[in-house]
Every structure is written in C-alpha cells, then in structure tokens.
Coordinates of C-alpha atoms and ligand atoms in Angstrom, one line a residue:
Chain A
X1 CA -165.6 -11.0 -72.7
X2 CA -168.4 -11.7 -75.1
X3 CA -168.4 -15.2 -76.4
X4 CA -169.7 -14.3 -79.9
X5 CA -167.2 -15.7 -82.3
X6 CA -164.3 -17.2 -80.6
X7 CA -161.1 -15.4 -81.5
X8 CA -157.6 -16.8 -81.1
X9 CA -154.2 -15.2 -81.5
X10 CA -151.4 -17.5 -82.8
X11 CA -147.6 -17.2 -83.1
X12 CA -146.9 -17.6 -86.8
X13 CA -143.4 -18.2 -88.2
X14 CA -144.8 -19.2 -91.6
X15 CA -143.4 -22.7 -91.3
X16 CA -145.5 -25.8 -91.7
X17 CA -146.4 -26.3 -88.0
X18 CA -147.6 -22.8 -87.3
X19 CA -149.5 -22.8 -90.6
X20 CA -151.2 -26.1 -89.7
X21 CA -152.1 -24.9 -86.2
X22 CA -154.0 -22.0 -87.8
X23 CA -155.8 -24.2 -90.3
X24 CA -156.8 -26.7 -87.6
X25 CA -158.5 -23.9 -85.6
X26 CA -160.0 -22.3 -88.7
X27 CA -161.6 -25.7 -89.5
X28 CA -163.4 -25.4 -86.1
X29 CA -164.8 -22.0 -87.1
X30 CA -162.5 -20.0 -84.9
X31 CA -161.5 -16.6 -86.0
X32 CA -157.7 -16.5 -86.1
X33 CA -155.2 -13.7 -86.2
X34 CA -151.4 -14.1 -85.7
X35 CA -148.4 -12.3 -84.5
X36 CA -144.8 -12.6 -85.8
X37 CA -142.0 -11.2 -83.7
X38 CA -138.9 -9.6 -85.2
X39 CA -135.9 -10.3 -82.9
X40 CA -133.2 -9.0 -85.2
X41 CA -131.9 -12.6 -85.7
X42 CA -134.8 -13.9 -87.8
X43 CA -133.8 -15.8 -90.9
X44 CA -135.6 -14.2 -93.7
X45 CA -133.2 -15.0 -96.5
X46 CA -131.1 -12.1 -95.4
X47 CA -128.0 -13.5 -96.9
X48 CA -129.9 -13.9 -100.2
X49 CA -131.0 -10.2 -99.9
X50 CA -127.4 -9.0 -99.5
X51 CA -125.7 -11.1 -102.2
X52 CA -125.9 -11.0 -105.9
X53 CA -129.1 -12.8 -106.9
X54 CA -128.8 -16.3 -108.4
X55 CA -130.0 -16.0 -112.0
X56 CA -133.7 -16.8 -112.3
X57 CA -134.2 -17.1 -108.5
X58 CA -137.2 -15.3 -107.1
X59 CA -136.4 -12.5 -104.6
X60 CA -136.5 -13.6 -100.9
X61 CA -139.7 -13.2 -99.0
X62 CA -141.1 -13.0 -95.5
X63 CA -142.5 -16.4 -94.7
X64 CA -145.0 -15.4 -92.0
X65 CA -146.4 -12.6 -94.2
X66 CA -146.9 -14.9 -97.1
X67 CA -148.4 -17.6 -94.9
X68 CA -150.9 -15.0 -93.5
X69 CA -151.7 -13.9 -97.0
X70 CA -152.5 -17.5 -98.1
X71 CA -154.4 -18.2 -94.9
X72 CA -156.4 -15.0 -95.2
X73 CA -155.7 -13.8 -91.7
X74 CA -154.5 -10.6 -90.1
X75 CA -150.9 -10.6 -89.1
X76 CA -149.3 -8.3 -86.5
X77 CA -145.6 -7.8 -87.2
X78 CA -144.1 -6.7 -83.9
X79 CA -140.5 -5.5 -83.4
X80 CA -139.1 -6.8 -80.1
X81 CA -135.5 -6.5 -81.1
X82 CA -134.6 -3.9 -78.4
X83 CA -136.1 -5.9 -75.5
X84 CA -134.7 -9.1 -77.0
X85 CA -131.1 -8.0 -76.3
X86 CA -131.4 -9.1 -72.6
X87 CA -132.7 -12.5 -73.7
X88 CA -129.7 -13.1 -75.9
X89 CA -127.1 -11.7 -73.6
X90 CA -128.3 -13.2 -70.3
X91 CA -130.8 -16.0 -70.7
X92 CA -132.0 -17.4 -67.4
X93 CA -132.3 -20.9 -68.9
X94 CA -129.1 -20.8 -70.8
X95 CA -128.3 -21.5 -74.4
X96 CA -128.9 -24.5 -76.7
X97 CA -126.2 -26.0 -78.9
X98 CA -125.1 -22.6 -80.1
X99 CA -126.1 -19.1 -78.9
X100 CA -129.8 -19.9 -79.1
X101 CA -131.7 -19.1 -75.9
X102 CA -134.7 -21.0 -77.1
X103 CA -136.5 -21.5 -73.8
X104 CA -136.2 -17.8 -72.7
X105 CA -137.1 -16.8 -76.2
X106 CA -140.3 -18.8 -76.2
X107 CA -141.3 -17.6 -72.7
X108 CA -140.7 -14.0 -73.8
X109 CA -142.8 -14.4 -77.0
X110 CA -145.6 -16.2 -75.3
X111 CA -145.7 -13.5 -72.6
X112 CA -145.9 -10.8 -75.3
X113 CA -148.7 -12.7 -77.1
X114 CA -150.6 -12.9 -73.8
X115 CA -150.3 -9.1 -73.4
X116 CA -151.7 -8.7 -76.9
X117 CA -154.5 -11.2 -76.1
X118 CA -155.6 -9.0 -73.2
X119 CA -155.3 -5.8 -75.1
X120 CA -157.0 -6.9 -78.2
X121 CA -159.7 -9.1 -76.8
X122 CA -158.7 -12.6 -78.0
X123 CA -160.1 -15.6 -76.1
X124 CA -156.9 -17.6 -76.1
X125 CA -153.5 -17.9 -77.7
X126 CA -151.9 -20.8 -79.6
X127 CA -148.6 -22.0 -81.1
X128 CA -147.7 -24.7 -83.7
X129 CA -145.3 -26.4 -81.2
X130 CA -145.0 -30.2 -81.3
X131 CA -143.8 -32.2 -78.3
X132 CA -140.3 -33.5 -78.7
X133 CA -139.6 -31.7 -82.0
X134 CA -136.9 -29.4 -80.8
X135 CA -134.4 -30.4 -78.2
X136 CA -134.5 -27.2 -76.0
X137 CA -138.0 -25.7 -76.0
X138 CA -140.4 -28.3 -77.2
X139 CA -140.1 -30.9 -74.4
X140 CA -142.5 -32.4 -71.9
X141 CA -140.7 -30.8 -69.1
X142 CA -140.2 -27.4 -70.8
X143 CA -143.8 -26.8 -72.0
X144 CA -145.0 -26.2 -68.4
X145 CA -142.0 -23.9 -67.8
X146 CA -143.0 -21.8 -70.8
X147 CA -146.7 -21.7 -69.7
X148 CA -145.9 -20.9 -66.1
X149 CA -143.2 -18.2 -66.6
X150 CA -145.1 -16.5 -69.4
X151 CA -148.2 -16.4 -67.3
X152 CA -150.1 -18.3 -70.0
X153 CA -150.9 -21.5 -68.1
X154 CA -154.2 -22.9 -69.3
X155 CA -154.6 -20.2 -72.0
X156 CA -151.9 -21.5 -74.5
X157 CA -153.3 -24.2 -76.8
X158 CA -151.0 -26.3 -78.9
X159 CA -153.4 -27.7 -81.5
X160 CA -150.9 -30.1 -83.1
X161 CA -149.8 -31.8 -79.9
X162 CA -152.8 -31.1 -77.6
X163 CA -153.9 -34.7 -77.1
X164 CA -150.6 -35.3 -75.3
X165 CA -151.0 -32.3 -73.0
X166 CA -153.3 -31.4 -70.1
X167 CA -156.7 -30.0 -71.2
X168 CA -156.6 -26.2 -71.6
X169 CA -159.2 -23.5 -70.8
X170 CA -160.5 -23.1 -74.4
X171 CA -161.1 -26.9 -74.5
X172 CA -162.8 -26.9 -71.0
X173 CA -165.1 -24.0 -72.0
X174 CA -166.1 -25.7 -75.2
X175 CA -164.6 -23.1 -77.5
X176 CA -162.3 -25.7 -79.0
X177 CA -163.3 -29.3 -79.7
X178 CA -160.5 -31.4 -78.3
X179 CA -161.6 -34.4 -80.4
X180 CA -160.5 -32.5 -83.5
X181 CA -157.1 -31.6 -82.2
X182 CA -153.9 -33.7 -82.7
X183 CA -151.4 -35.6 -80.7
X184 CA -148.3 -35.3 -82.9
X185 CA -144.9 -35.8 -81.2
X186 CA -141.3 -36.3 -82.1
X187 CA -139.2 -35.2 -85.0
X188 CA -141.0 -37.3 -87.7
X189 CA -142.8 -34.8 -89.8
X190 CA -144.8 -37.3 -91.9
X191 CA -148.1 -36.8 -89.8
X192 CA -147.8 -33.0 -90.4
X193 CA -147.3 -33.5 -94.1
X194 CA -150.3 -35.8 -94.3
X195 CA -152.4 -33.2 -92.4
X196 CA -151.1 -30.5 -94.8
X197 CA -152.2 -32.5 -97.8
X198 CA -155.6 -33.1 -96.2
X199 CA -156.1 -29.4 -95.4
X200 CA -154.8 -28.2 -98.8
X201 CA -151.6 -26.6 -97.5
X202 CA -149.0 -27.0 -100.2
X203 CA -146.8 -23.9 -100.1
X204 CA -144.6 -23.9 -97.0
X205 CA -140.9 -23.3 -96.5
X206 CA -138.5 -26.2 -95.9
X207 CA -138.3 -27.2 -92.3
X208 CA -134.5 -27.1 -92.5
X209 CA -134.6 -23.3 -92.5
X210 CA -134.8 -22.9 -88.7
X211 CA -136.1 -20.0 -86.7
X212 CA -133.1 -17.8 -86.4
X213 CA -129.4 -17.1 -86.9
X214 CA -128.7 -17.9 -83.3
X215 CA -128.9 -21.6 -84.0
X216 CA -126.3 -21.3 -86.7
X217 CA -122.8 -22.4 -85.6
X218 CA -120.9 -19.9 -87.8
X219 CA -123.1 -17.0 -86.8
X220 CA -122.8 -17.8 -83.1
X221 CA -119.0 -18.0 -83.4
X222 CA -118.9 -14.5 -84.9
X223 CA -121.2 -13.1 -82.1
X224 CA -119.0 -14.8 -79.5
X225 CA -116.0 -13.2 -81.1
X226 CA -117.6 -9.8 -81.0
X227 CA -118.4 -10.1 -77.3
X228 CA -115.0 -11.4 -76.5
X229 CA -113.1 -8.6 -78.1
X230 CA -115.4 -5.9 -77.0
X231 CA -115.2 -7.1 -73.4
X232 CA -119.0 -7.0 -73.1
X233 CA -121.9 -9.1 -74.1
X234 CA -123.8 -6.1 -75.6
X235 CA -124.7 -5.6 -79.3
X236 CA -126.3 -3.0 -81.5
X237 CA -128.7 -3.8 -84.4
X238 CA -125.9 -2.8 -86.8
X239 CA -123.6 -5.4 -85.3
X240 CA -125.9 -8.3 -85.7
X241 CA -126.7 -7.3 -89.3
X242 CA -123.0 -7.1 -90.2
X243 CA -122.4 -10.5 -88.7
X244 CA -124.6 -11.8 -91.5
X245 CA -122.5 -10.2 -94.3
X246 CA -119.1 -10.7 -95.8
X247 CA -116.0 -12.7 -94.8
X248 CA -115.0 -11.9 -91.2
X249 CA -111.2 -12.0 -90.4
X250 CA -109.4 -11.0 -87.2
X251 CA -105.7 -10.9 -87.7
X252 CA -105.1 -9.3 -84.3
X253 CA -107.2 -8.7 -81.2
X254 CA -107.5 -4.9 -81.9
X255 CA -109.3 -5.1 -85.2
X256 CA -111.5 -7.1 -87.5
X257 CA -112.1 -7.0 -91.3
X258 CA -115.4 -7.6 -93.0
X259 CA -114.7 -8.3 -96.6
X260 CA -117.4 -8.1 -99.2
X261 CA -117.8 -11.3 -101.4
X262 CA -119.6 -9.8 -104.4
X263 CA -120.9 -6.5 -105.8
X264 CA -124.2 -6.6 -103.9
X265 CA -122.5 -7.3 -100.6
X266 CA -120.0 -4.5 -101.3
X267 CA -122.9 -2.2 -101.8
X268 CA -124.5 -3.4 -98.6
X269 CA -121.3 -2.9 -96.6
X270 CA -120.8 0.6 -98.0
X271 CA -123.8 1.7 -96.0
X272 CA -122.0 1.0 -92.7
X273 CA -118.9 3.1 -93.1
X274 CA -119.7 5.5 -90.3
X275 CA -117.5 4.8 -87.3
X276 CA -115.5 2.3 -89.3
X277 CA -112.6 2.3 -91.7
X278 CA -113.4 1.5 -95.3
X279 CA -110.8 0.1 -97.7
X280 CA -111.0 -0.6 -101.4
X281 CA -108.5 -1.0 -104.3
X282 CA -108.1 2.0 -106.6
X283 CA -109.3 1.2 -110.1
X284 CA -109.1 -2.5 -109.7
X285 CA -112.3 -4.6 -109.1
X286 CA -112.4 -6.3 -105.7
X287 CA -114.0 -6.3 -102.3
X288 CA -115.1 -3.4 -100.2
X289 CA -113.7 -4.0 -96.8
X290 CA -114.8 -2.6 -93.5
X291 CA -112.3 -2.4 -90.6
X292 CA -113.8 -2.4 -87.1
X293 CA -111.7 -1.6 -84.1
X294 CA -108.5 0.4 -83.6
X295 CA -105.7 -0.9 -85.8
X296 CA -102.2 0.5 -85.5
X297 CA -100.7 2.0 -88.7
X298 CA -98.9 -1.3 -89.3
X299 CA -102.0 -3.2 -88.7
X300 CA -103.9 -1.0 -91.2
X301 CA -101.3 -1.8 -93.8
X302 CA -101.8 -5.5 -93.1
X303 CA -105.6 -4.9 -93.5
X304 CA -105.0 -3.4 -96.9
X305 CA -102.7 -6.2 -98.0
X306 CA -105.3 -8.7 -96.8
X307 CA -108.2 -6.9 -98.5
X308 CA -106.1 -6.8 -101.8
X309 CA -105.6 -10.5 -101.6
X310 CA -109.4 -11.0 -102.2
X311 CA -109.5 -8.7 -105.3
X312 CA -108.5 -9.0 -108.9
X313 CA -105.1 -7.5 -108.2
X314 CA -104.0 -10.3 -105.9
X315 CA -101.2 -11.4 -108.1
X316 CA -99.9 -7.9 -109.0
X317 CA -96.6 -6.7 -107.5
X318 CA -98.4 -3.7 -106.0
X319 CA -101.9 -2.4 -105.6
X320 CA -103.0 1.1 -104.6
X321 CA -105.6 1.1 -101.8
X322 CA -107.9 3.9 -100.8
X323 CA -108.6 4.2 -97.1
X324 CA -111.5 6.2 -95.9
X325 CA -112.3 7.2 -92.4
X326 CA -114.2 10.0 -90.7
X327 CA -114.8 11.7 -94.1
X328 CA -111.1 11.8 -95.0
X329 CA -109.2 9.8 -97.6
X330 CA -105.7 8.3 -97.7
X331 CA -104.0 6.3 -100.4
X332 CA -101.5 3.5 -99.6
X333 CA -99.5 1.4 -102.1
X334 CA -99.1 -2.1 -100.8
X335 CA -98.1 -5.6 -101.8
X336 CA -101.1 -8.0 -101.7
X337 CA -100.6 -10.6 -99.0
X338 CA -99.5 -14.0 -100.4
X339 CA -102.0 -16.8 -99.7
X340 CA -99.5 -18.7 -97.5
X341 CA -99.2 -15.8 -95.1
X342 CA -102.9 -15.9 -94.2
X343 CA -103.3 -17.8 -91.0
X344 CA -106.2 -20.2 -90.7
X345 CA -107.0 -18.7 -87.2
X346 CA -107.7 -15.3 -88.7
X347 CA -111.0 -16.5 -90.1
X348 CA -113.8 -15.8 -87.5
Chain B
X1 CA -142.0 7.6 -118.6
X2 CA -145.3 7.8 -116.6
X3 CA -145.5 10.2 -113.7
X4 CA -145.1 8.9 -110.2
X5 CA -147.9 8.8 -107.6
X6 CA -147.7 11.7 -105.2
X7 CA -147.2 10.4 -101.7
X8 CA -148.4 12.0 -98.4
X9 CA -145.6 10.3 -96.5
X10 CA -142.3 8.7 -97.6
X11 CA -140.6 5.9 -95.7
X12 CA -136.9 5.5 -96.3
X13 CA -136.1 1.9 -95.7
X14 CA -133.0 1.7 -97.9
X15 CA -130.2 -0.6 -96.6
X16 CA -132.7 -2.2 -94.1
X17 CA -133.3 -5.9 -94.5
X18 CA -136.6 -7.8 -94.4
X19 CA -138.8 -7.4 -92.4
X20 CA -137.7 -3.8 -91.5
X21 CA -139.0 -2.1 -94.6
X22 CA -142.4 -3.6 -93.8
X23 CA -142.2 -2.8 -90.1
X24 CA -141.3 0.8 -91.0
X25 CA -144.2 1.0 -93.4
X26 CA -146.6 -0.4 -90.8
X27 CA -145.4 2.2 -88.3
X28 CA -145.8 5.0 -90.9
X29 CA -149.3 3.9 -91.7
X30 CA -150.4 4.8 -88.2
X31 CA -149.8 8.4 -89.1
X32 CA -151.9 8.3 -92.3
X33 CA -155.7 8.6 -92.7
X34 CA -157.5 6.0 -94.8
X35 CA -157.0 6.9 -98.4
X36 CA -153.6 8.5 -97.8
X37 CA -150.7 7.4 -99.9
X38 CA -147.4 6.1 -98.6
X39 CA -144.2 5.6 -100.6
X40 CA -141.7 3.0 -99.4
X41 CA -138.1 3.1 -100.6
X42 CA -136.1 0.0 -100.2
X43 CA -133.0 -1.8 -101.4
X44 CA -133.9 -5.3 -100.2
X45 CA -135.3 -7.0 -103.3
X46 CA -137.7 -8.9 -101.0
X47 CA -139.9 -5.8 -101.0
X48 CA -141.2 -6.8 -104.5
X49 CA -142.9 -9.8 -102.9
X50 CA -143.5 -8.6 -99.4
X51 CA -145.2 -5.3 -100.1
X52 CA -148.0 -6.8 -102.2
X53 CA -148.5 -9.5 -99.6
X54 CA -148.6 -6.9 -96.8
X55 CA -151.1 -4.8 -98.7
X56 CA -153.4 -7.8 -99.1
X57 CA -153.1 -8.9 -95.5
X58 CA -153.9 -5.4 -94.2
X59 CA -156.4 -4.3 -96.8
X60 CA -154.2 -1.6 -98.4
X61 CA -154.1 -0.9 -102.1
X62 CA -150.8 -1.2 -103.9
X63 CA -150.5 1.3 -106.7
X64 CA -147.2 0.2 -108.1
X65 CA -143.6 -0.8 -107.4
X66 CA -140.9 0.7 -109.5
X67 CA -137.3 -0.3 -109.7
X68 CA -134.4 2.0 -110.3
X69 CA -131.0 0.3 -110.2
X70 CA -130.7 -1.3 -106.8
X71 CA -133.6 0.5 -105.4
X72 CA -137.3 0.0 -105.3
X73 CA -140.2 2.3 -104.5
X74 CA -143.7 1.1 -103.7
X75 CA -146.7 3.3 -103.5
X76 CA -149.5 2.2 -101.2
X77 CA -152.9 3.7 -100.5
X78 CA -154.0 3.0 -96.9
X79 CA -157.2 0.9 -96.7
X80 CA -160.1 1.6 -94.4
X81 CA -160.6 -2.0 -93.2
X82 CA -159.2 -3.4 -90.0
X83 CA -158.5 -7.0 -91.1
X84 CA -157.9 -9.3 -94.0
X85 CA -161.0 -10.9 -95.7
X86 CA -162.3 -14.1 -94.2
X87 CA -160.2 -17.1 -94.7
X88 CA -160.4 -18.9 -98.0
X89 CA -160.2 -22.7 -97.7
X90 CA -157.9 -23.1 -100.7
X91 CA -154.5 -21.8 -99.7
X92 CA -152.4 -23.7 -102.3
X93 CA -150.1 -22.2 -104.8
X94 CA -147.8 -19.2 -104.5
Ligands
SF4_401 S1 -134.4 -20.8 -82.7 FE1 -134.2 -18.6 -82.3 S2 -136.3 -17.8 -82.6 FE2 -136.5 -20.0 -82.4 S3 -137.0 -20.4 -80.3 FE3 -134.7 -20.6 -80.5 S4 -133.9 -18.6 -80.1 FE4 -136.1 -18.3 -80.4

C-alpha cells in the first residue's frame, strides 16, 4: 500500500466519543472516512418518528450522518441487519444486562470494518472506545478479545484511550503520533467534554441515548416474550420494528395485541396488517390494534373488548368493532372491557 | 403549484424508519449515472433532515423536498464526486 496520505476508517455512531476520535486523527492530518452499521436495533429516534410529533420539536435525525456532515467526512452506511440475527439470537459471549450482546456485536462490527479496510485501501481502523466506559465491551480484558476475534490485532487504534493500551501498528510505523493521543478511562466524561471544547465540537447527542434498543429493559422483555411464545429465537425485520411501536398486551399464550397510542402510531401500524388481524372501532376515535397469533373466536372478542377500552368509547355500553383479516371484514358489537378486568400481567 | 422534477428512478421508502430510507436511496444511487435524478418517497419525518445531510456527505445535489400529508418526496441529482469535501475545522452549530 502506498504511504501517501494516511487513510483511516472509523466506526462512527455520531456520539461524542466517536466524533472526538475522528477529530483527534484529523488534527494529525490523517484522512478519515467512517462506517455506520445498521443492525435493525439502532436507536435513531424511531419512537419519535412513529408518534405524533411534539409541537415545535425538530424531526428526528440520524446521528452518524449528521456527525459526518459536520466533520466533513465520507460516511458508509452499511446494512448488516440480516447477518446480525445470529449475533442477537446466539451470542458466543452472552448478553449484558438485557438482550444486548455487546461483545459479539463489537467483534462483528470490527471484523466488517477490517474487511472494508482491506477492500478500500485504508491503512488502519479506529473506534471511539474508552477503557472502562461500558461494562461489557469496553474493559481491559475484553479489548484484546475484540481485537483477536475480529482479526484486527494491532490494526485497531482507540485514539481516546490509546495511552492505556499496547502500541498499535499505525503508531509503530509513525503514521500516528502517540504523543498526541489520549489516555481516557472510566465513566467520567469530563475529559471528553474538555477535549470537545478544545476541538470545537459542540453539537453532539446526549450520552444517555445508548447504542441500541437491545440495552433497553422494556424492549428486551418484548423480544423475550416474542421468542418464548413462538418457540424459537428467530425474528424478522417486521417483528423488531413492531416491538418499538404501540402498547403490547398478551391476555393469553396464543395471541398478542399491539395497540396504537396516537394517530401517527395508528397510521404506522396500519402498514403491518398483512398476516395479522386488524381491529378498530367503527365511527369512534380510538386505537388501531393489530392482533398477532391465532386467537380463538372468544379470544378475538376479548381482543375487541380490550382494544375498545383504549378508545373514546370505553365508557359506552356497546361499541361496534371492525375486524379485518386476509382482505375480509367482519363487524362485532362488544362491551368495552372494564378497567378492573385488565390483568397487570397482560402488559408485555 | 410548481411542476415536480422528473426522476430517472424512484425509491419507495414509505413506512420504513430511519435509516432505511437513506440506505435504500444509497443502494438506488448505484444504478444511476452521475447527473441522474432520484426521487425518494418516505413517511419518516427524519427524511427532511437526513436527506440534505446525506446529499452533502456524498456530494449529491438536493433539488427539493415536498410534503404531502404524512408523506415526503425528495429529489436528488447524483453527484460525480467520490467523497465529501475536506474537513472543515469548525464543526460547531447544527
Ligand atoms: S449497545 Fe447494542 S450496538 Fe452497542 S455494542 Fe451493545 S449490542 Fe452493539
């Protein structure tokens, strides 16, 4: 490889750390491009995109794309969602606090970045990881595992924490000046904030956002429920999208309701009627409800009564519900379920 | 009402959430020559911020984004350049 201008490929989430890692290398005159992987679970304000917008709030945005825009770098957006299924369903290194397979996930992403490095002629790869910042993947004993299992040993630089790590190839070869790298560690983010101020980085998302839905307790519970009642740990892209929308209730093992919480969410859910049963009240405002599974006729009546409970007709003696499935329509008159008949355990 | 640009290719990314509309647009661009026009239809309001940023990052030219009810359509002319311009030092502000 020609040593002309040194080119590095980074993993960019758009958060503060990965943005700073880019800036630290740019300060050394290194040409930087980044990659952002789409796993299907990424938090990109999806909930915000599905719900009615808050008055005056700007529309949600893709953090990595906007960081790349501000940094003036090329960003490769790569969809790994299909391959990622096996990482989520069967992680070699197990899960974190929820269904987040962080170590396997990092290994997989670094491995993909290494493939891109080879194909696109980058000199090395880098991440914004900081030692001790995350309990599962950013530890002294897990960094070498990531490097080894991804095949990146020596070629993965972590500019923000490099001074606490063994010297890497780009440093040995003089491509990167180690003296101008950092030795951050732990969960205290003050040093990163000071560096951000020094480098003029002011527009970054709050660190509380997290990487993905898999670290979210509620989301993980819904995914667990899906696996349990399907009897298999598989999922389709539609499944993981629907887990982000609506109120999920399972009154019996054979079926689940996804109940829209506002007009925008109703609209979103209406796009997923195929292969499911769709319920809504006739001529009364209220939720659009999707039913997944195989409810018995009695259970479908219960589903209608439950759906009516969340609509404007909840106090009426009777509500007419429209049931759509496989292109046919049926009308059922039901009594909305009284609040005290809704079991707490139905909420997924 | 002004006339709409005439696209060479249309991507239907309605009901897909961020970043899928952009990923679909990126894939569709592979099939267009430089100077070709792509139309992207989306229902995720994030498209109004992401499409302009994606155009800047990739050197494409955004003609316009129009909203009709819950749907947006953006028209993009494919750029000839490979990468974004060199990094500016000032990256503050939105
Ligand atoms: S939080 Fe999600 S995206 Fe981030 S490392 Fe863990 S599993 Fe991967």
